[in-house]
């Protein structure tokens, strides 16, 4: 089923093998297998309903697969773990519909995402260190929200919420970032800035980005996986994908 | 970097909170002073029955605080908080029953009257220890806390939220209502516990005792406010607000929402228990009617009217609504439930953020309430 030779699981940050998920008989993921290497930036494209978001749901513990393995960092099976556990292993996620904590400030949103102990009593007695405050300042800079740090997150524009959510991802210091449609609702300029942002982030992390915007994917300049009807249709460079008969058909056939 | 935050700057951060703490401290001193020191004819004299009435309102205010802590900040709408209040009240009532000694109608030093009436010969095991005040005080918080821990553990771990959670909290208090109605439970059946004589050796009816109970109630509300304020101002408080606004997002950040909810639910139940323990010696009775589902719903209405998610709003709501209740049940006894319903509907339509969320005088510069 694999389109290319299996790597040793050791070098993969994420390894999906034969993952299937069905909703009331409808197969949202159908024997899906692919892997992403440590430090890689990977784009995932595919028509609406291809299963891109469902794949992220499976990886982050929101949805349990009916069958298949999801191996993180060469050894941990994620299919038995819950959301909080998986997050603490080092997987961060940006949702398709931007989800930030609307009634709290930009700064507080980032502080909540700050890597560290998440236990109840530690939270009760937590005080921000200057190193941590500096880290928040850096991320504010990266996501271009320094001037809006005190603003309520609910008052941000759609694009700024997307950035804030990416910033929250960074604060978590995850090994793997799953980014679902970061450019949705952004202007062209913002879209390009976001691509730059993700490329910079990819230097230190493994990143999987789902997007429909082809100019954005092109700007990322990375390997592309095409999903269709719950499994991998093709994988390779964006140019190769755009020339691929099956890929063209899967988009146009709808 | 944010300015360094210390205890006082957190507790006194908001105008509403400063006013509340100031009023409570002033009341704790001035009301008993006026009652005990000024002659009865004096214009400024506060009669004893008013002292006790206000003490009761303060117990309700503490109860309202406990509900606002979970509903306003963690989005847990408990419609069963009357149960925790009543359990705290029963724990205090059991102590007060034991203080009656042989002064009951049957003159039995070993058993409360209602047990003699039921032809019981021995004190049930769970009544042991309640002769001692410190033991009773521990039970005042331990029993509601333990119930909240067990209930919350199952509910939050199974991710029961929203209206489903509200419904099972109603079921919880209703089940306790039925249980406490039974004579063989050993809590006095539908009559409950009453005819108290003394607390710590002081006559419970005496003017001095009433004054002290009032002061303690005022201080308890102040203490409760300070504790809740510290909790909601901590990082834990911000996690709670995050859970309230987007629970699943919080989980994807790595927080175990169920433990955070459990913590605050247990703290809240304990506060409600303390409120019940302050209420019982002042009104002189605790009976199963406190477990009635309608009682718990009323508490939520106080908070909604006062203003959810500000703490001092809950205190204001509890006192205002109960003052109105006292007035109306005197003037038009049958009208109260309708008035309460009308008040609730009017407040949701005209004051969706409650009194403190609407009046600019209470502006804090930074509201943490939900956006519509
Ligand atoms: N919880 C669910 N219950 C039922 N069906 C679902 C559920 N989640 C997803 N689906 C279905 O599974 C299929 C895959 O959905 P998914 O959201 O993964 O697609 P996607 O590739 O992310 O699409 P888009 O590009 O529109 O975001 C869709 O047909 C969707 O309707
Ligand atoms: Mg999607």
mmCIF file with all atom_site columns, C-alpha atoms and ligand atoms in Angstrom, chain A residues 53 96 180-181, ligand 2:
data_model
loop_
_atom_site.group_PDB
_atom_site.id
_atom_site.type_symbol
_atom_site.label_atom_id
_atom_site.label_alt_id
_atom_site.label_comp_id
_atom_site.label_asym_id
_atom_site.label_entity_id
_atom_site.label_seq_id
_atom_site.pdbx_PDB_ins_code
_atom_site.Cartn_x
_atom_site.Cartn_y
_atom_site.Cartn_z
_atom_site.occupancy
_atom_site.B_iso_or_equiv
_atom_site.pdbx_formal_charge
_atom_site.auth_seq_id
_atom_site.auth_comp_id
_atom_site.auth_asym_id
_atom_site.auth_atom_id
_atom_site.pdbx_PDB_model_num
ATOM   1 C  CA  . UNK A 1 53  ? -8.739  17.317 9.283  1.00 0.00 ? 53  UNK A CA  1
ATOM   2 C  CA  . UNK A 1 96  ? -9.141  24.816 10.867 1.00 0.00 ? 96  UNK A CA  1
ATOM   3 C  CA  . UNK A 1 180 ? -4.841  23.178 9.565  1.00 0.00 ? 180 UNK A CA  1
ATOM   4 C  CA  . UNK A 1 181 ? -5.562  25.831 6.903  1.00 0.00 ? 181 UNK A CA  1
HETATM 5 MG MG1 . LIG C 2 .   ? -10.445 20.213 7.071  1.00 0.00 ? 2   LIG C MG1 1
#
